[in-house]
């Protein structure tokens, strides 16, 4: 619950800062483009190409990270070029007002890039975190397994249990061929297991022609 709350609040803060910084950075870049001869749709769309390049490069890096594959060199170069372009445009917009003006103008671009990369980092690490293990599972010692009677005996028990369970089911009893294929044993072995379980013990069967004990009619 705490991890989810941290991720949620961090995501909301990053998205809010990135949204505000994106609006201001776009306005600075738009004014800069208009001041250098571009008008109309061109002036409005050029700043979007810079932010779009950053977005596309970050998505490629994110996809490669989640798939555990090497990041293409073009993605890193595109990300660096996009960051340099957006920061340079904002610095150029504030440069006529001196160093402080250039720094103030560049800050929204820095906040936009930093917030966006923080969001990408959060997304990358969210898919690679190990699942939480309960404290009881961490501290509980591993229980020793009971000693079995052998692999063959375990197979016989499994075959017999499955066959007896099918006798009480709604459908037909499971076939011997199915049991043999499932447990990897010979069909005659399955037949012997079922027959041994179906027949009563020998000591309980009266012998033909046997003389009854004295006192028994």
N, CA and C of each residue as an Amber inpcrd file, in Angstrom:
protein
   651
   0.8320000  -1.2010000   0.0000000   0.0000000   0.0000000   0.0000000
   0.8680000   1.2530000   0.0000000   1.9470000   1.2210000   0.7760000
   2.8420000   2.3750000   0.8320000   3.5300000   2.5930000  -0.5050000
   3.9690000   1.5240000  -1.1550000   4.6300000   1.6490000  -2.4570000
   3.6810000   2.2370000  -3.4960000   2.4320000   1.8020000  -3.4770000
   1.4580000   2.3320000  -4.4350000   1.2040000   3.8150000  -4.1960000
   1.1300000   4.2130000  -2.9190000   0.9090000   5.6190000  -2.6030000
   2.0880000   6.4710000  -3.0570000   3.2980000   5.9680000  -2.8530000
   4.4890000   6.7130000  -3.2760000   4.4960000   6.8770000  -4.7910000
   4.2230000   5.7880000  -5.5140000   4.2260000   5.8640000  -6.9730000
   3.1270000   6.7930000  -7.4830000   1.9490000   6.7470000  -6.8410000
   0.8390000   7.5770000  -7.2910000   1.1240000   9.0610000  -7.0820000
   1.5850000   9.4260000  -5.8890000   1.8670000  10.8370000  -5.6090000
   3.0320000  11.3560000  -6.4490000   4.0410000  10.5090000  -6.6420000
   5.1730000  10.9200000  -7.4720000   4.7400000  11.1390000  -8.9160000
   3.9080000  10.2450000  -9.4130000   3.4240000  10.3800000 -10.7910000
   2.6000000  11.6460000 -10.9580000   1.7150000  11.9150000 -10.0040000
   0.8980000  13.1300000 -10.0950000   1.7580000  14.3910000 -10.0560000
   2.7680000  14.4110000  -9.1820000   3.6440000  15.5830000  -9.0880000
   4.4370000  15.7690000 -10.3710000   4.9580000  14.6730000 -10.9070000
   5.7500000  14.7600000 -12.1320000   4.8910000  15.2280000 -13.2970000
   3.6810000  14.6840000 -13.4110000   2.7930000  15.0800000 -14.5100000
   2.4030000  16.5470000 -14.3900000   2.1190000  17.0160000 -13.1650000
   1.7300000  18.4140000 -12.9750000   2.8710000  19.3610000 -13.3460000
   4.0790000  19.0600000 -12.8570000   5.2290000  19.9190000 -13.1700000
   5.5240000  19.8880000 -14.6670000   5.4420000  18.7080000 -15.2620000
   5.7300000  18.5950000 -16.6860000   4.7030000  19.3530000 -17.5230000
   3.4370000  19.3180000 -17.1200000   2.3970000  20.0230000 -17.8780000
   2.6250000  21.5330000 -17.8440000   2.8980000  22.0810000 -16.6560000
   3.1400000  23.5190000 -16.5420000   4.4070000  23.9180000 -17.3030000
   5.4670000  23.1460000 -17.1330000   6.7190000  23.4740000 -17.8150000
   6.5740000  23.3540000 -19.3270000   5.7700000  22.3940000 -19.8000000
   5.5860000  22.2270000 -21.2380000   4.8790000  23.4270000 -21.8490000
   3.8790000  23.9530000 -21.1520000   3.1520000  25.1200000 -21.6710000
   4.0840000  26.3300000 -21.7630000   4.8630000  26.5620000 -20.6990000
   5.7530000  27.7260000 -20.6980000   6.8630000  27.5510000 -21.7300000
   7.4480000  26.3510000 -21.7890000   8.5280000  26.1010000 -22.7490000
   8.0290000  26.2490000 -24.1810000   6.8080000  25.7810000 -24.4350000
   6.2530000  25.9140000 -25.7860000   6.0540000  27.3880000 -26.1460000
   5.5780000  28.1750000 -25.1880000   5.3710000  29.6010000 -25.4580000
   6.6980000  30.2940000 -25.7820000   7.7510000  29.9710000 -25.0210000
   9.0620000  30.5670000 -25.2900000   9.5720000  30.1790000 -26.6760000
   9.4610000  28.8740000 -27.0040000   9.9500000  28.4210000 -28.3060000
   9.1230000  29.0180000 -29.4390000   7.8230000  29.1700000 -29.2290000
   6.9520000  29.7500000 -30.2660000   7.3240000  31.2020000 -30.5480000
   7.5620000  31.9580000 -29.4800000   7.9560000  33.3620000 -29.6660000
   9.3180000  33.4600000 -30.3480000  10.2140000  32.5430000 -30.0090000
  11.5400000  32.5690000 -30.6250000  11.4440000  32.2660000 -32.1170000
  10.6450000  31.2760000 -32.4800000  10.5000000  30.9220000 -33.8920000
   9.8360000  32.0590000 -34.6650000   8.8280000  32.6780000 -34.0780000
   8.1620000  33.8070000 -34.7550000   9.1050000  34.9870000 -34.9130000
   9.9780000  35.1720000 -33.9210000  10.9080000  36.2940000 -34.0070000
  12.0100000  36.0960000 -35.0310000  12.1120000  34.8870000 -35.5740000
  13.1530000  34.6100000 -36.5700000  12.5580000  34.2400000 -37.9290000
  11.4350000  34.8310000 -38.2320000  10.9210000  34.7730000 -39.5960000
   9.8400000  33.7660000 -39.8820000   9.4970000  32.8710000 -38.9560000
   8.4560000  31.8830000 -39.2240000   7.1230000  32.3790000 -38.6640000
   6.0520000  32.1450000 -39.4030000   4.7210000  32.5860000 -38.9850000
   3.7110000  31.4630000 -39.2300000   2.5060000  31.6930000 -38.7190000
   1.4050000  30.7800000 -38.9970000   1.6140000  29.3940000 -38.3980000
   1.2080000  28.3870000 -39.1910000   1.2720000  27.0070000 -38.7170000
   2.6990000  26.5590000 -38.4600000   3.6320000  27.0460000 -39.2470000
   5.0310000  26.6510000 -39.0520000   5.5340000  27.0670000 -37.6880000
   5.2300000  28.2910000 -37.3000000   5.6780000  28.7750000 -35.9930000
   5.0310000  27.9880000 -34.8610000   3.8140000  27.5240000 -35.0780000
   3.1360000  26.7570000 -34.0240000   3.6040000  25.3050000 -33.9640000
   4.0370000  24.7490000 -35.0710000   4.3680000  23.3290000 -35.1100000
   5.8350000  23.0280000 -34.8290000   6.7310000  23.9740000 -35.1240000
   8.1610000  23.7110000 -34.9250000   8.4800000  23.3460000 -33.4800000
   7.9530000  24.0670000 -32.4650000   8.2590000  23.6550000 -31.0860000
   7.7730000  22.2530000 -30.7590000   6.6900000  21.8180000 -31.4080000
   6.1850000  20.4710000 -31.1350000   7.1240000  19.3920000 -31.6470000
   7.8760000  19.7060000 -32.7070000   8.8260000  18.7060000 -33.2040000
   9.9400000  18.4380000 -32.2030000  10.3040000  19.4550000 -31.4380000
  11.3580000  19.2720000 -30.4330000  10.8560000  18.3660000 -29.3080000
   9.6860000  18.7030000 -28.7550000   9.1370000  17.8750000 -27.6750000
   8.7610000  16.4850000 -28.1870000   8.3080000  16.4000000 -29.4310000
   7.9800000  15.0950000 -29.9920000   9.1930000  14.2070000 -30.1450000
  10.3230000  14.7960000 -30.4890000  11.5590000  14.0220000 -30.5980000
  11.9680000  13.4660000 -29.2410000  11.8400000  14.2790000 -28.1990000
  12.1680000  13.8110000 -26.8420000  11.2500000  12.6670000 -26.4480000
   9.9580000  12.8110000 -26.7530000   8.9860000  11.7700000 -26.4100000
   9.2970000  10.4600000 -27.1410000   9.5430000  10.5440000 -28.4440000
   9.8010000   9.3420000 -29.2230000  11.0700000   8.6320000 -28.7460000
  12.1350000   9.3900000 -28.5040000  13.3830000   8.7820000 -28.0400000
  13.2100000   8.1430000 -26.6650000  12.4690000   8.7910000 -25.7910000
  12.2520000   8.2410000 -24.4450000  11.4300000   6.9640000 -24.5050000
  10.4600000   6.9050000 -25.4000000   9.6510000   5.6990000 -25.5310000
  10.4780000   4.5260000 -26.0490000  11.3770000   4.7950000 -26.9760000
  12.2430000   3.7330000 -27.4830000  13.1620000   3.2240000 -26.3690000
  13.7100000   4.1260000 -25.5770000  14.5720000   3.7340000 -24.4640000
  13.7790000   2.9440000 -23.4280000  12.5520000   3.3890000 -23.1550000
  11.7060000   2.6830000 -22.2010000  11.3750000   1.2740000 -22.6860000
  11.0500000   1.1470000 -23.9540000  10.7130000  -0.1690000 -24.5050000
  11.9140000  -1.1120000 -24.4520000  13.0880000  -0.5970000 -24.7980000
  14.2840000  -1.4310000 -24.7480000  14.6100000  -1.8560000 -23.3200000
  14.3880000  -0.9730000 -22.3590000  14.6740000  -1.3000000 -20.9660000
  13.7250000  -2.3720000 -20.4450000  12.4580000  -2.2790000 -20.7920000
  11.4800000  -3.2560000 -20.3140000  11.6660000  -4.6160000 -20.9770000
  12.1930000  -4.6400000 -22.1820000  12.4430000  -5.8960000 -22.8810000
  13.8480000  -6.4450000 -22.6360000  14.6290000  -5.7170000 -21.8130000
  16.0090000  -6.1160000 -21.4970000  16.8400000  -6.2500000 -22.7690000
  16.7190000  -5.2590000 -23.6270000  17.4880000  -5.2170000 -24.8680000
  18.3460000  -3.9640000 -24.8780000  19.4400000  -3.9550000 -25.6400000
  20.2830000  -2.7480000 -25.7160000  19.5260000  -1.5940000 -26.3680000
  19.7540000  -0.4090000 -25.8450000  19.0960000   0.7780000 -26.3850000
  19.7900000   1.2000000 -27.6710000  19.0480000   1.4520000 -28.7410000
  19.6880000   1.9050000 -29.9860000  20.4170000   3.2270000 -29.7790000
  21.5530000   3.3580000 -30.4340000  22.3320000   4.5920000 -30.3040000
  21.5620000   5.7940000 -30.8290000  20.7350000   5.5830000 -31.8550000
  19.9630000   6.6950000 -32.4040000  18.9920000   7.2590000 -31.3700000
  18.4710000   6.4120000 -30.4890000  17.5540000   6.8980000 -29.4550000
  18.2750000   7.8350000 -28.4920000  19.5010000   7.4660000 -28.0910000
  20.2580000   8.3390000 -27.1920000  20.6190000   9.6570000 -27.8820000
  21.0470000   9.5790000 -29.1370000  21.3890000  10.8030000 -29.8590000
  20.1600000  11.6930000 -30.0590000  19.0280000  11.0970000 -30.3580000
  17.8050000  11.8790000 -30.5510000  17.3650000  12.5310000 -29.2500000
  17.4780000  11.7980000 -28.1490000  17.1130000  12.3750000 -26.8540000
  18.0230000  13.5450000 -26.4990000  19.3070000  13.3600000 -26.7150000
  20.2420000  14.4500000 -26.4120000  19.9910000  15.6600000 -27.3060000
  19.7080000  15.4290000 -28.5890000  19.4500000  16.5460000 -29.5020000
  18.1760000  17.2790000 -29.1150000  17.1380000  16.5280000 -28.7250000
  15.8960000  17.1730000 -28.3180000  16.0590000  18.0040000 -27.0620000
  16.7970000  17.4710000 -26.0850000  17.0310000  18.2170000 -24.8450000
  17.8470000  19.4750000 -25.1170000  18.8900000  19.3310000 -25.9250000
  19.7150000  20.5010000 -26.2530000  18.9050000  21.5540000 -27.0030000
  18.0040000  21.1150000 -27.8950000  17.2140000  22.0650000 -28.6700000
  16.2310000  22.8260000 -27.7920000  15.5220000  22.1160000 -26.9010000
  14.5220000  22.8000000 -26.0820000  15.1770000  23.7290000 -25.0610000
  16.3030000  23.3010000 -24.4820000  16.9880000  24.1840000 -23.5430000
  17.6120000  25.3690000 -24.2770000  18.2030000  25.1070000 -25.4360000
  18.7930000  26.2100000 -26.2040000  17.7660000  27.2260000 -26.6480000
  16.5810000  26.7820000 -27.0620000  15.5390000  27.7220000 -27.4780000
  15.0920000  28.5980000 -26.3280000  14.9400000  28.0050000 -25.1450000
  14.5080000  28.7960000 -23.9930000  15.6010000  29.7530000 -23.5250000
  16.8580000  29.3200000 -23.6040000  17.9640000  30.2150000 -23.2450000
  18.0300000  31.3800000 -24.2220000  17.8710000  31.1070000 -25.5040000
  17.8940000  32.1730000 -26.5100000  16.7490000  33.1420000 -26.3250000
  15.6080000  32.6380000 -25.8590000  14.4590000  33.5260000 -25.6310000
  14.7260000  34.5150000 -24.5100000  15.4190000  34.0780000 -23.4590000
  15.6740000  34.9690000 -22.3280000  17.0100000  35.6710000 -22.3810000
  17.8550000  35.3700000 -23.3720000  19.1890000  35.9630000 -23.4520000
  19.1830000  37.4800000 -23.5530000  18.2310000  38.1180000 -24.2830000
  18.2510000  39.5960000 -24.3380000  18.1170000  40.2610000 -22.9750000
  17.6590000  39.5190000 -21.9700000  17.4960000  40.0890000 -20.6270000
  18.6570000  39.7470000 -19.7100000  19.7650000  39.3280000 -20.2810000
  20.9410000  39.0550000 -19.4790000  21.0030000  37.6150000 -18.9960000
  22.0730000  37.2770000 -18.2560000  22.2460000  35.9000000 -17.7690000
  21.0950000  35.4170000 -16.8940000  20.6100000  36.3340000 -16.0230000
  19.5030000  35.9080000 -15.1580000  18.2490000  35.6520000 -15.9830000
  18.0050000  36.5040000 -16.9820000  16.8500000  36.2900000 -17.8520000
  16.9620000  34.9840000 -18.6180000  18.1770000  34.6480000 -19.0840000
  18.3710000  33.3850000 -19.7980000  18.1460000  32.1900000 -18.8790000
  18.5980000  32.3010000 -17.6240000  18.4110000  31.2180000 -16.6680000
  16.9430000  31.0290000 -16.3230000  16.2380000  32.1430000 -16.0980000
  14.8050000  32.0600000 -15.7870000  14.0380000  31.4630000 -16.9580000
  14.4040000  31.8670000 -18.1530000  13.7170000  31.3590000 -19.3390000
  14.0280000  29.8800000 -19.5780000  15.2350000  29.4460000 -19.2160000
  15.6270000  28.0530000 -19.4410000  15.0620000  27.1110000 -18.3880000
  14.6670000  27.6620000 -17.2360000  14.2150000  26.7810000 -16.1630000
  13.0100000  25.9220000 -16.5450000  11.9680000  26.4310000 -17.2070000
  10.8500000  25.5580000 -17.5860000  11.2820000  24.3770000 -18.4500000
  12.2330000  24.6020000 -19.3610000  12.7060000  23.4970000 -20.1940000
  13.4400000  22.4620000 -19.3590000  14.2570000  22.9140000 -18.4240000
  14.9550000  21.9860000 -17.5440000  13.9640000  21.1920000 -16.6920000
  12.9340000  21.8850000 -16.1730000  11.9200000  21.1950000 -15.3760000
  11.1330000  20.2010000 -16.2080000  10.8550000  20.5580000 -17.4540000
  10.1230000  19.6450000 -18.3420000  10.9310000  18.3820000 -18.6110000
  12.1940000  18.5500000 -18.9820000  13.0290000  17.3820000 -19.2890000
  13.2500000  16.5310000 -18.0430000  13.5500000  17.1870000 -16.9160000
  13.7750000  16.4320000 -15.6860000  12.5420000  15.6760000 -15.2340000
  11.3750000  16.3220000 -15.2860000  10.1400000  15.6590000 -14.8710000
   9.8010000  14.4980000 -15.7900000  10.0040000  14.6970000 -17.0730000
   9.6950000  13.6380000 -18.0260000  10.5970000  12.4240000 -17.8200000
  11.8780000  12.6680000 -17.5890000  12.8000000  11.5510000 -17.3780000
  12.5390000  10.8620000 -16.0470000  12.1090000  11.6200000 -15.0260000
  11.7200000  10.9910000 -13.7660000  10.5250000  10.0690000 -13.9590000
   9.5770000  10.5140000 -14.7640000   8.4080000   9.6820000 -15.0480000
   8.8110000   8.4060000 -15.7960000   9.7300000   8.5260000 -16.7430000
  10.2000000   7.3500000 -17.4630000  10.9500000   6.3900000 -16.5270000
  11.7420000   6.9370000 -15.6210000  12.4500000   6.0940000 -14.6570000
  11.4760000   5.3590000 -13.7570000  10.4360000   6.0630000 -13.3120000
   9.4200000   5.4390000 -12.4750000   8.7000000   4.3290000 -13.2280000
   8.4390000   4.5510000 -14.4950000   7.7640000   3.5330000 -15.3080000
   8.6570000   2.3290000 -15.5340000   9.9510000   2.5730000 -15.7620000
  10.8680000   1.4530000 -15.9930000  11.0210000   0.5970000 -14.7500000
  11.1700000   1.2170000 -13.5920000  11.3920000   0.4560000 -12.3640000
  10.1270000  -0.1900000 -11.8530000   8.9470000   0.3230000 -12.2320000
   7.6990000  -0.2660000 -11.7400000   7.5180000  -1.6770000 -12.2480000
   7.9850000  -1.9690000 -13.4610000   7.8090000  -3.3030000 -14.0350000
   8.8800000  -4.2900000 -13.6380000   9.9350000  -3.8460000 -12.9140000
  11.0300000  -4.7480000 -12.5650000  11.1710000  -4.9510000 -11.0720000
  10.2360000  -4.4200000 -10.2710000  10.3380000  -4.6100000  -8.8320000
   9.9480000  -6.0300000  -8.4580000  10.6890000  -6.6520000  -7.5420000
  10.3220000  -8.0040000  -7.1280000   9.0400000  -7.9830000  -6.3300000
   8.3080000  -9.0560000  -6.4230000   7.0580000  -9.1530000  -5.6820000
   7.3460000  -9.1940000  -4.1920000   6.4530000  -8.5480000  -3.4150000
   6.6230000  -8.5110000  -1.9790000   6.4390000  -9.9070000  -1.3950000
   7.3360000 -10.2740000  -0.4880000   7.2570000 -11.5610000   0.1670000
   6.7690000 -11.3390000   1.5870000   5.7310000 -12.0410000   2.0230000
   5.2450000 -11.8490000   3.3890000   6.3380000 -12.1350000   4.4040000
   6.2430000 -11.4170000   5.5460000   7.2430000 -11.6000000   6.5920000
   7.2640000 -13.0360000   7.0870000   6.0860000 -13.6610000   7.1410000
   6.0310000 -15.0320000   7.6250000   6.8090000 -15.9680000   6.7200000
   6.7290000 -15.6880000   5.3880000   7.4510000 -16.5430000   4.4430000
   8.9510000 -16.3180000   4.5410000   9.3710000 -15.0800000   4.9120000
  10.7980000 -14.8040000   5.0250000  11.4070000 -15.4900000   6.2450000
  10.6580000 -15.4800000   7.3660000  11.2180000 -15.9610000   8.6240000
  10.9320000 -17.4240000   8.8790000   9.9600000 -17.9960000   8.1760000
   9.6170000 -19.3800000   8.4420000  10.6640000 -20.3030000   7.8510000
  11.2480000 -21.1890000   8.6460000  12.2430000 -22.1070000   8.0980000
  11.5830000 -23.1040000   7.1650000  12.3550000 -23.5630000   6.2490000
  11.8390000 -24.5250000   5.2790000  11.5990000 -25.8580000   5.9670000
  10.3870000 -26.3700000   5.8270000  10.0230000 -27.6170000   6.4560000
  10.6010000 -28.7800000   5.6680000  11.1840000 -29.7390000   6.3560000
  11.7180000 -30.9060000   5.6340000  10.5870000 -31.7140000   5.0310000
  10.8190000 -32.2080000   3.8480000   9.8200000 -33.0170000   3.1780000
   9.7970000 -34.4210000   3.7700000   8.6170000 -34.9800000   3.9180000
   8.5610000 -36.3430000   4.4490000   9.2060000 -37.3180000   3.4860000
   9.8740000 -38.2830000   4.0820000  10.5530000 -39.2740000   3.2580000
   9.5310000 -40.1240000   2.5310000   9.6690000 -40.2470000   1.2450000
   8.7280000 -41.0410000   0.4630000   9.1530000 -42.4910000   0.4170000
   8.3170000 -43.3000000  -0.2110000   8.5930000 -44.7250000  -0.3180000
   9.1500000 -45.0850000  -1.6770000   9.5380000 -44.0680000  -2.4480000
  10.1080000 -44.3590000  -3.7520000   9.2450000 -43.7870000  -4.8440000
   9.8760000 -43.5950000  -6.0130000   9.1510000 -43.0110000  -7.1320000
   8.0630000 -43.9340000  -7.6360000   8.3450000 -45.2360000  -7.6770000
   7.3660000 -46.1790000  -8.2060000   6.1220000 -46.2080000  -7.3390000
   6.3130000 -46.2190000  -6.0170000   5.1860000 -46.2390000  -5.1050000
   4.3560000 -44.9680000  -5.2450000   4.9890000 -43.8280000  -5.4220000
   4.2760000 -42.5740000  -5.5930000   3.4500000 -42.5870000  -6.8630000
   3.9880000 -43.1510000  -7.9210000   3.2390000 -43.2480000  -9.1700000
   2.0370000 -44.1560000  -8.9970000   2.2190000 -45.2660000  -8.3010000
   1.1020000 -46.1810000  -8.0680000  -0.0020000 -45.5090000  -7.2730000
   0.3830000 -44.7610000  -6.2540000  -0.6170000 -44.0620000  -5.4610000
  -1.3540000 -43.0210000  -6.2900000  -0.6190000 -42.2990000  -7.1500000
  -1.2600000 -41.2810000  -7.9770000  -2.2230000 -41.9090000  -8.9730000
  -1.8190000 -43.0160000  -9.5830000  -2.6880000 -43.6990000 -10.5410000
  -3.9470000 -44.1970000  -9.8580000  -3.7780000 -44.8250000  -8.7110000
  -4.9230000 -45.3750000  -8.0020000  -5.8670000 -44.2820000  -7.5100000
  -5.2970000 -43.1840000  -7.0010000  -6.1320000 -42.0890000  -6.5040000
  -6.9450000 -41.4580000  -7.6320000  -6.3040000 -41.2520000  -8.7910000
  -7.0270000 -40.6490000  -9.9100000  -8.1150000 -41.5700000 -10.4410000
  -7.8290000 -42.8820000 -10.4820000  -8.8310000 -43.8270000 -10.9830000
 -10.0180000 -43.9060000 -10.0270000  -9.7640000 -43.9740000  -8.7290000
 -10.8580000 -44.0440000  -7.7670000 -11.6890000 -42.7660000  -7.7540000
 -11.0310000 -41.6090000  -7.9730000 -11.7810000 -40.3530000  -8.0240000
 -12.6930000 -40.3010000  -9.2400000 -12.2570000 -40.9070000 -10.3480000
 -13.0880000 -40.8890000 -11.5490000 -14.3040000 -41.7920000 -11.4310000
 -14.2340000 -42.7690000 -10.5270000 -15.3830000 -43.6590000 -10.3450000
 -16.5770000 -42.9330000  -9.7500000 -16.3030000 -41.8920000  -8.9800000
 -17.3740000 -41.1410000  -8.3330000 -17.7190000 -39.8600000  -9.0940000
 -17.1400000 -39.6650000 -10.2580000 -17.4070000 -38.4640000 -11.0440000
 -18.6690000 -38.6030000 -11.8740000 -19.0540000 -37.5040000 -12.5080000
 -20.2820000 -37.5280000 -13.3060000 -20.1300000 -38.2880000 -14.6180000
 -18.9160000 -38.3940000 -15.1370000 -18.6980000 -39.0470000 -16.4230000
 -18.2280000 -40.4800000 -16.2670000 -17.6530000 -41.0040000 -17.3290000
 -17.1380000 -42.3570000 -17.3230000 -15.7950000 -42.4040000 -16.5960000
 -15.4580000 -43.5570000 -16.0350000 -14.1410000 -43.6590000 -15.3690000
 -13.0100000 -43.4020000 -16.3600000 -11.9160000 -42.9000000 -15.8650000
 -10.7750000 -42.5940000 -16.7080000 -10.2010000 -43.8990000 -17.2650000
  -9.7420000 -43.8480000 -18.5010000  -9.2530000 -45.0460000 -19.1570000
  -7.8460000 -45.3830000 -18.6900000  -7.5070000 -46.6660000 -18.8340000
  -6.1690000 -47.1090000 -18.4570000  -5.1130000 -46.5200000 -19.3800000
  -5.4550000 -46.3470000 -20.6500000  -4.5040000 -45.7590000 -21.5890000
  -4.1670000 -44.3280000 -21.1900000  -5.1980000 -43.5830000 -20.7600000
  -4.9670000 -42.2020000 -20.3370000  -4.0580000 -42.1550000 -19.1140000
  -4.2970000 -43.0470000 -18.1500000  -3.4530000 -43.0640000 -16.9580000
  -2.0200000 -43.4500000 -17.2950000  -1.8610000 -44.4110000 -18.2160000
  -0.5150000 -44.8240000 -18.5920000   0.2440000 -43.7070000 -19.2860000
  -0.4220000 -43.0060000 -20.2010000   0.2350000 -41.9030000 -20.9060000
   0.5390000 -40.7480000 -19.9730000  -0.3590000 -40.4680000 -19.0440000
  -0.1830000 -39.3120000 -18.1600000   0.9620000 -39.5220000 -17.1790000
   1.0680000 -40.7220000 -16.6360000   2.0760000 -40.9790000 -15.6010000
   3.3250000 -41.6540000 -16.1490000   3.3710000 -41.9180000 -17.4570000
   4.5780000 -42.4470000 -18.0740000   4.9140000 -43.8690000 -17.6850000
   3.9120000 -44.7080000 -17.5110000   4.1580000 -46.1040000 -17.1780000
   3.4430000 -46.9910000 -18.1880000   3.7200000 -48.2900000 -18.1140000
   3.1210000 -49.2270000 -19.0550000   1.6500000 -49.4400000 -18.7300000
   0.8640000 -49.7100000 -19.7690000  -0.5750000 -49.9010000 -19.5710000
  -0.8490000 -51.1350000 -18.7230000  -0.0250000 -52.1890000 -18.8980000
  -0.2120000 -53.3820000 -18.0890000   0.0360000 -53.1060000 -16.6140000
   0.9580000 -52.1700000 -16.3400000   1.2010000 -51.7870000 -14.9510000
  -0.0200000 -51.0980000 -14.3550000  -0.6650000 -50.2360000 -15.1660000
  -1.8840000 -49.5700000 -14.7010000  -2.9760000 -50.5930000 -14.4230000
  -3.1200000 -51.5440000 -15.3230000  -4.1410000 -52.5750000 -15.1460000
  -3.8900000 -53.3710000 -13.8810000  -2.6170000 -53.6610000 -13.5920000
  -2.2770000 -54.4170000 -12.3930000  -2.5970000 -53.6260000 -11.1320000
  -2.3130000 -52.3070000 -11.1640000  -2.5990000 -51.4610000  -9.9960000
  -4.0840000 -51.4350000  -9.7150000  -4.9020000 -51.2530000 -10.7790000
  -6.3540000 -51.1800000 -10.6060000  -6.9060000 -52.5220000 -10.1530000
  -6.3790000 -53.5870000 -10.7260000  -6.8700000 -54.9060000 -10.3540000
  -6.5260000 -55.2380000  -8.9080000  -5.3360000 -54.8570000  -8.4760000
  -4.9400000 -55.1360000  -7.0950000  -5.7940000 -54.3680000  -6.1060000
  -6.2040000 -53.1700000  -6.4960000  -7.0400000 -52.3760000  -5.5920000
  -8.4840000 -52.8360000  -5.6040000  -8.9380000 -53.4330000  -6.7130000
 -10.3330000 -53.8500000  -6.8310000 -10.5940000 -55.1780000  -6.1590000
  -9.5990000 -56.0690000  -6.0990000  -9.7830000 -57.3890000  -5.5110000
  -9.6520000 -57.3080000  -3.9970000 -10.4740000 -58.0450000  -3.2730000
 -10.3260000 -58.0740000  -1.8080000  -9.0960000 -58.8620000  -1.4220000
  -8.5910000 -58.6680000  -0.2320000  -7.3990000 -59.4100000   0.2140000
  -7.6390000 -60.9030000   0.1790000  -6.5780000 -61.6550000  -0.0740000
  -6.6990000 -63.1040000  -0.2230000  -7.1540000 -63.7680000   1.0550000
  -6.7500000 -63.2250000   2.1860000  -7.1030000 -63.8950000   3.4310000
  -8.5880000 -63.8060000   3.7260000  -9.2730000 -62.8740000   3.0390000
 -10.6990000 -62.7420000   3.2880000 -11.5250000 -63.6430000   2.3740000
 -10.9350000 -64.2390000   1.3280000 -11.6700000 -65.0840000   0.4010000
 -11.7120000 -66.5200000   0.9110000 -12.8780000 -67.1320000   0.9540000
 -12.9370000 -68.5400000   1.3790000 -12.3700000 -69.4340000   0.3030000
 -11.6010000 -70.3910000   0.6770000 -11.0060000 -71.3210000  -0.2650000
 -12.0250000 -72.3720000  -0.6500000 -12.0300000 -72.7150000  -1.9460000
 -12.9590000 -73.7040000  -2.4440000 -12.5420000 -75.0870000  -1.9390000
 -13.4870000 -75.7780000  -1.3080000 -13.1980000 -77.1200000  -0.7980000
 -12.4920000 -77.1400000   0.5400000 -12.2970000 -75.9890000   1.1220000
 -11.6140000 -75.9530000   2.4190000 -12.5250000 -76.4740000   3.4920000
 -11.9780000 -77.1480000   4.4720000 -12.7440000 -77.7040000   5.5870000
 -12.9530000 -76.6220000   6.6000000 -14.2100000 -76.3090000   6.9280000
 -14.4560000 -75.2640000   7.9230000 -13.9200000 -75.6670000   9.2980000
 -13.5490000 -74.7170000  10.0640000 -13.0330000 -75.0310000  11.4030000
 -14.0990000 -75.7660000  12.2060000 -13.6430000 -76.4380000  13.2430000
 -14.5610000 -77.1480000  14.1100000 -15.4980000 -76.1660000  14.8070000
 -16.7040000 -76.5960000  14.9140000 -17.7040000 -75.7570000  15.5810000
 -18.3700000 -74.8080000  14.6380000 -17.9570000 -74.8110000  13.3200000
 -18.5590000 -73.9290000  12.3600000 -19.2980000 -74.7830000  11.3520000
 -20.5640000 -74.5360000  11.1390000 -21.3660000 -75.2980000  10.1750000
 -21.0690000 -74.8690000   8.7870000
